Short mmCIF file of C-alpha atoms in Angstrom, two decimals:
data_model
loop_
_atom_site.label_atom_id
_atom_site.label_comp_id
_atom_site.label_asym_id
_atom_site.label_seq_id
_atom_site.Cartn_x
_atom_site.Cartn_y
_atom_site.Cartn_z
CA UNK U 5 -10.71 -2.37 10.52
CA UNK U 6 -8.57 -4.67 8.44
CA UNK U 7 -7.59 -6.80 11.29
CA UNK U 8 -3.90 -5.91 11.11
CA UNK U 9 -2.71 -3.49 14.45
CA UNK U 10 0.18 -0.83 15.00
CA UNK U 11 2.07 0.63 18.04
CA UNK U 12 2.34 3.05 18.13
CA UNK U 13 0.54 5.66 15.89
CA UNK U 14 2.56 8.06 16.35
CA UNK U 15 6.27 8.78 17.40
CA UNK U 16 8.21 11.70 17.74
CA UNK U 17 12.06 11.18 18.35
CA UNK U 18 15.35 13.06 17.67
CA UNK U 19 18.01 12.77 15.26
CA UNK U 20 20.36 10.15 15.64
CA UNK U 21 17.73 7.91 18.37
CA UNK U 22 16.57 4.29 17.64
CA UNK U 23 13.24 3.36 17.23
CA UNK U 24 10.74 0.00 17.10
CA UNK U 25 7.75 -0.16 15.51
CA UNK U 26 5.84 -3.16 15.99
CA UNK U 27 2.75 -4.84 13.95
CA UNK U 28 0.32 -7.69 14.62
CA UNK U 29 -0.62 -9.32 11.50
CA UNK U 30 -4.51 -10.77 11.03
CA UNK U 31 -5.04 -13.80 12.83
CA UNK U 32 -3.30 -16.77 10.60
CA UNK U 33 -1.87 -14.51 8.55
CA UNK U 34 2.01 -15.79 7.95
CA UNK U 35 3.53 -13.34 5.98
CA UNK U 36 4.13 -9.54 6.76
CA UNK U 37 5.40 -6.69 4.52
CA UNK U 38 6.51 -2.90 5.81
CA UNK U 39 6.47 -0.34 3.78
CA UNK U 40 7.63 3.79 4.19
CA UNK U 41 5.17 6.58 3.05
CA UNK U 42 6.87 9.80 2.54
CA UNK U 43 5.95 12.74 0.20
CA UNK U 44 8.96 12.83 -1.51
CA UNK U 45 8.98 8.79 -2.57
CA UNK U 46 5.54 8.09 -1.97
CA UNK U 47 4.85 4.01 -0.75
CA UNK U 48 7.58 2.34 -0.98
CA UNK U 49 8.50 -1.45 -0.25
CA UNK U 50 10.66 -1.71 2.53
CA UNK U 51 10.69 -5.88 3.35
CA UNK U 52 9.02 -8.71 3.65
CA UNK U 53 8.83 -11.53 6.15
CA UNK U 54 7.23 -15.09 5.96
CA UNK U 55 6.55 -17.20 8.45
CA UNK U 56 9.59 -15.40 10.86
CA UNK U 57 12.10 -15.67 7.76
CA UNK U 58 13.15 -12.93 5.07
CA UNK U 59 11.18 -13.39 1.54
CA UNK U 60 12.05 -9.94 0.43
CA UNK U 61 14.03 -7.14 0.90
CA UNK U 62 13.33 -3.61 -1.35
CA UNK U 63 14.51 -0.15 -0.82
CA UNK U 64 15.65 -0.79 2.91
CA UNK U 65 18.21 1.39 4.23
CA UNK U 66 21.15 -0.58 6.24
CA UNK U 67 20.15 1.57 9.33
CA UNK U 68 17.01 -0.08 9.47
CA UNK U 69 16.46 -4.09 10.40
CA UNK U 70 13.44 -6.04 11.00
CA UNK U 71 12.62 -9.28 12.20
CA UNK U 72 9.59 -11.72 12.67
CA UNK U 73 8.88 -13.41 16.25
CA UNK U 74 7.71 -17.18 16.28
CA UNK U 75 3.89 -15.55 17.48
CA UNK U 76 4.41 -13.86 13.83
CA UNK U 77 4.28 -10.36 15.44
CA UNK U 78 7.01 -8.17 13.49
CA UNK U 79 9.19 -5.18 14.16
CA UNK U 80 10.82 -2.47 11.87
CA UNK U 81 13.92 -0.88 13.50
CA UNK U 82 15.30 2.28 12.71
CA UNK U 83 18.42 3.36 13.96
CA UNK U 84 20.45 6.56 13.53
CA UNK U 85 17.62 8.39 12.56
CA UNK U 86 17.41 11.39 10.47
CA UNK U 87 15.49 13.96 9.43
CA UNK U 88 14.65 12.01 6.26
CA UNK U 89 13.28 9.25 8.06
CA UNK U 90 9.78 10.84 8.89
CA UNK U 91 7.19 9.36 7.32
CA UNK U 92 4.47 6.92 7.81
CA UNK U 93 4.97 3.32 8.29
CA UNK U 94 2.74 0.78 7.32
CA UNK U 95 2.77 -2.71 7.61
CA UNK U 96 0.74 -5.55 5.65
CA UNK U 97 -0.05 -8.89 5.95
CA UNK U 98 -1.44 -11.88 3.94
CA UNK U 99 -1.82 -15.58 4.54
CA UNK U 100 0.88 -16.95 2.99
CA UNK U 101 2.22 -14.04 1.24
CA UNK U 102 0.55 -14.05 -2.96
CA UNK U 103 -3.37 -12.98 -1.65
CA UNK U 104 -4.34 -9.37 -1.24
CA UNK U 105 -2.47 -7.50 1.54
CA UNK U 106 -4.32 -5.71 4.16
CA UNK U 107 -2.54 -2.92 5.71
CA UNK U 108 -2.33 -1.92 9.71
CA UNK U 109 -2.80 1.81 10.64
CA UNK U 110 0.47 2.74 10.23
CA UNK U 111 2.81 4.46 12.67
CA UNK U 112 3.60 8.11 12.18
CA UNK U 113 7.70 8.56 12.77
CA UNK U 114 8.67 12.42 12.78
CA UNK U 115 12.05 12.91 13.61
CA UNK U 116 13.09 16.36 14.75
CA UNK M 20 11.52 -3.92 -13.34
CA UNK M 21 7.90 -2.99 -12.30
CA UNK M 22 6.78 0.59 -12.28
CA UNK M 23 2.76 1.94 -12.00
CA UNK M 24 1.91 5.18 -13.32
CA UNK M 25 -0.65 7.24 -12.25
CA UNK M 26 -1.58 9.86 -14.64
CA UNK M 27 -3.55 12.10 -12.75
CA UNK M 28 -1.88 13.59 -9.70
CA UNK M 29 -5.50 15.85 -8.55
CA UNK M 30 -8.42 15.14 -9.99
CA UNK M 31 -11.35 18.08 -8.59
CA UNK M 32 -14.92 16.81 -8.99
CA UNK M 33 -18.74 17.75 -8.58
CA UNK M 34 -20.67 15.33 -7.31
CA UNK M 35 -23.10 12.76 -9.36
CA UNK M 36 -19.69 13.76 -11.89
CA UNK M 37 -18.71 10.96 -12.96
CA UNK M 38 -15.02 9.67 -12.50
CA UNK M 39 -12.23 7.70 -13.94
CA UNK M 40 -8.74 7.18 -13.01
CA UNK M 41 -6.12 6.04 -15.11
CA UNK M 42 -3.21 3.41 -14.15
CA UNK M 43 -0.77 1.69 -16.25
CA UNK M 44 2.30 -0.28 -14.95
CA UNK M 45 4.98 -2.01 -16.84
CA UNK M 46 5.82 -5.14 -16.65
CA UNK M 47 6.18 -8.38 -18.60
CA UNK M 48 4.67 -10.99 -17.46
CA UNK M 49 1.24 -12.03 -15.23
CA UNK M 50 0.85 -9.53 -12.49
CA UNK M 51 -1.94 -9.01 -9.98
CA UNK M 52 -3.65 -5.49 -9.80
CA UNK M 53 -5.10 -3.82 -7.08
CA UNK M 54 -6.85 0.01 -6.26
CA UNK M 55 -6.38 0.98 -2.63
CA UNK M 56 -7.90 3.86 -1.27
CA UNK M 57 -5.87 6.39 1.80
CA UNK M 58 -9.46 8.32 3.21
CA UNK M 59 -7.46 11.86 4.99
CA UNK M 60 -5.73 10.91 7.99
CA UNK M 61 -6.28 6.81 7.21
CA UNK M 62 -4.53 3.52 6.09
CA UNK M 63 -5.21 1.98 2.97
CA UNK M 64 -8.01 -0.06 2.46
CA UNK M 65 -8.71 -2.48 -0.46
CA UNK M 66 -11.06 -0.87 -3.01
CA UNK M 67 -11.09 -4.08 -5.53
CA UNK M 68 -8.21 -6.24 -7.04
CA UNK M 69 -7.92 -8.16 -10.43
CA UNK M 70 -5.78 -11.69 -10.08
CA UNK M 71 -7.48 -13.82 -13.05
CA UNK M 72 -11.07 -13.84 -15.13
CA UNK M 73 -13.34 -11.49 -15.71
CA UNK M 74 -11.18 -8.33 -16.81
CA UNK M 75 -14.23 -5.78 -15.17
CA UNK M 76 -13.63 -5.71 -11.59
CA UNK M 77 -16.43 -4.68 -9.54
CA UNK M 78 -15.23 -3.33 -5.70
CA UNK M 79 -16.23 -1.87 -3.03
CA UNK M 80 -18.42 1.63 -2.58
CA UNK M 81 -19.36 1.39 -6.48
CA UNK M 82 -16.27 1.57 -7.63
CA UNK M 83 -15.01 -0.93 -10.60
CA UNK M 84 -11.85 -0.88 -12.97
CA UNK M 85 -11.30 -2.84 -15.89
CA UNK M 86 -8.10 -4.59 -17.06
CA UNK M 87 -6.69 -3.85 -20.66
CA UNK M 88 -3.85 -6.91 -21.16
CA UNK M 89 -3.11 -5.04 -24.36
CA UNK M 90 -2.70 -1.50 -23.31
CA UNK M 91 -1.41 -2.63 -19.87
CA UNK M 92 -3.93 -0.63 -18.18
CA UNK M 93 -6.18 -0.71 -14.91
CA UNK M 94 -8.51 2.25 -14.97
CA UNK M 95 -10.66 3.09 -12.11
CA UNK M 96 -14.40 3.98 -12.66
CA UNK M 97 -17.30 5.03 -10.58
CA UNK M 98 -20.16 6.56 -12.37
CA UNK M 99 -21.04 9.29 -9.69
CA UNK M 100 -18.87 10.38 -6.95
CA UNK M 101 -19.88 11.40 -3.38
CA UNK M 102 -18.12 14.26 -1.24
CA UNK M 103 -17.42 10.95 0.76
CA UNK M 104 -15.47 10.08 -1.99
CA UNK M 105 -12.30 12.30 -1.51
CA UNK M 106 -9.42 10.19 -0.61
CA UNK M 107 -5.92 9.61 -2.32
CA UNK M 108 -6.16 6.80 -4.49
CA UNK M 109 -3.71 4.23 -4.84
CA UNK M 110 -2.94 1.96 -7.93
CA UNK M 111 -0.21 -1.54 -7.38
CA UNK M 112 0.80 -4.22 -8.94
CA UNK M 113 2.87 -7.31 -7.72
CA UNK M 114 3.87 -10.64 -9.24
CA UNK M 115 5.14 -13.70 -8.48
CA UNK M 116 8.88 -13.27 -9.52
CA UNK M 117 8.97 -10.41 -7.05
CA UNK M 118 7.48 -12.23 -3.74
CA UNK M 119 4.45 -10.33 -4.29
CA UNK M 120 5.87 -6.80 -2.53
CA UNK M 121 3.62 -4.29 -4.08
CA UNK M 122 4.64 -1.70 -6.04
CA UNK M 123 2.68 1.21 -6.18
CA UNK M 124 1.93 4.08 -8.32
CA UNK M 125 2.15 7.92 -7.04
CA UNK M 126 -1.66 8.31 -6.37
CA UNK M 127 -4.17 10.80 -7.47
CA UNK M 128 -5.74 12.58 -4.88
CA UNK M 129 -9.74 13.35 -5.79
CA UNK M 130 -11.51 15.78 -3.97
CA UNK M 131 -15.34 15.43 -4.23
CA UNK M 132 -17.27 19.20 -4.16
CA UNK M 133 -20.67 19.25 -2.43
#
């Protein structure tokens, strides 16, 4: 158990729908990355957050947004979903953002 | 831009076989190198990480990789695998200049026969 929890693990929507996933990082941890695991791109960065600001955005599609709360929880929105979408979503998180990162369960998204 | 490649895609073992992996990722300047490991149906969990020092890099579970600066390489080694050893493993990089995101390579997936 890395330390870093998911909700949910799984999720199974419709085209077009809006979703949240939400992660807890490790306790003190300030910084939180989400990344998409699909078979087509394999792990890929989607954004970082430090501290509830941006650091880092990567391959994020404008249909999805994500924010950090002040109790450093973070959510991933995705809106307008498509087939495409499914994948699994992980999220990370490290202390201040340059240690290791230590990855939550992930959330399975299938979109049908 | 960073990229990691993986250069095995499936790797099929015995067990006691031994086992190496290769990874190699371009970039230019000081990164930080990590293995992860995805056991079927699981997140990724840390196997062992290089950031500065001793270039051999001893993990968890017996595994340990060794950083070549010069042939920009992170090659992961155990000397005999388990069946409990089949899992899709996971090389990555990140750096400074890029807020640390990691960027990984494709995986190999290793499956371990009894």
């Amino acid at each position: 158990d890395s330390g870093v929890t998911q909700t949910p693990k799984h999720l199974i929507t419709a085209t077009g729908q809006r979703v949240t996933l939400r992660c807890s990082p490790r306790s003190g941890d300030l910084s939180v990355y989400w990344y998409q695991q699909s078979l087509d791109q394999g792990l890929q960065f989607l954004i970082q957050y430090y501290n509830g600001e941006e650091r880092a955005k990567g391959n994020i599609l404008e249909r999805f947004s994500a924010q950090q709360f002040p109790d450093l929880h973070s959510e991933l929105n995705l809106s307008s979903l498509e087939l495409g979408d499914s994948a699994l979503y992980f999220c990370a998180s490290s202390p201040r953002g340059k240690e290791t990162q230590y990855f939550g369960p992930g959330t399975r998204l299938l979109v049908l | 831009a960073q990229s990691v490649s993986q250069h095995n895609h499936h790797v099929i073992l015995s067990e006691a076989a031994s086992l190496e992996l290769g990874c190699n990722y371009s970039y230019g300047g000081t990164v930080n190198l990590f293995w992860y490991v995805q056991y079927p149906g699981q997140h990724l969990q840390l196997l062992l990480k290089y950031f500065s020092g001793d270039p051999l890099v001893k993990g968890i579970k017996g595994f340990e990789a060794e950083f070549i600066k010069s042939k920009f390489s992170f090659n992961l080694r155990k000397p005999s695998v388990q069946w409990s050893d089949t899992a899709e493993y996971f090389c990555a990089v990140n750096a400074h200049e890029s807020s640390y995101k990691l960027i990984f390579g494709s995986g190999t997936r290793l499956l371990v026969r009894p």
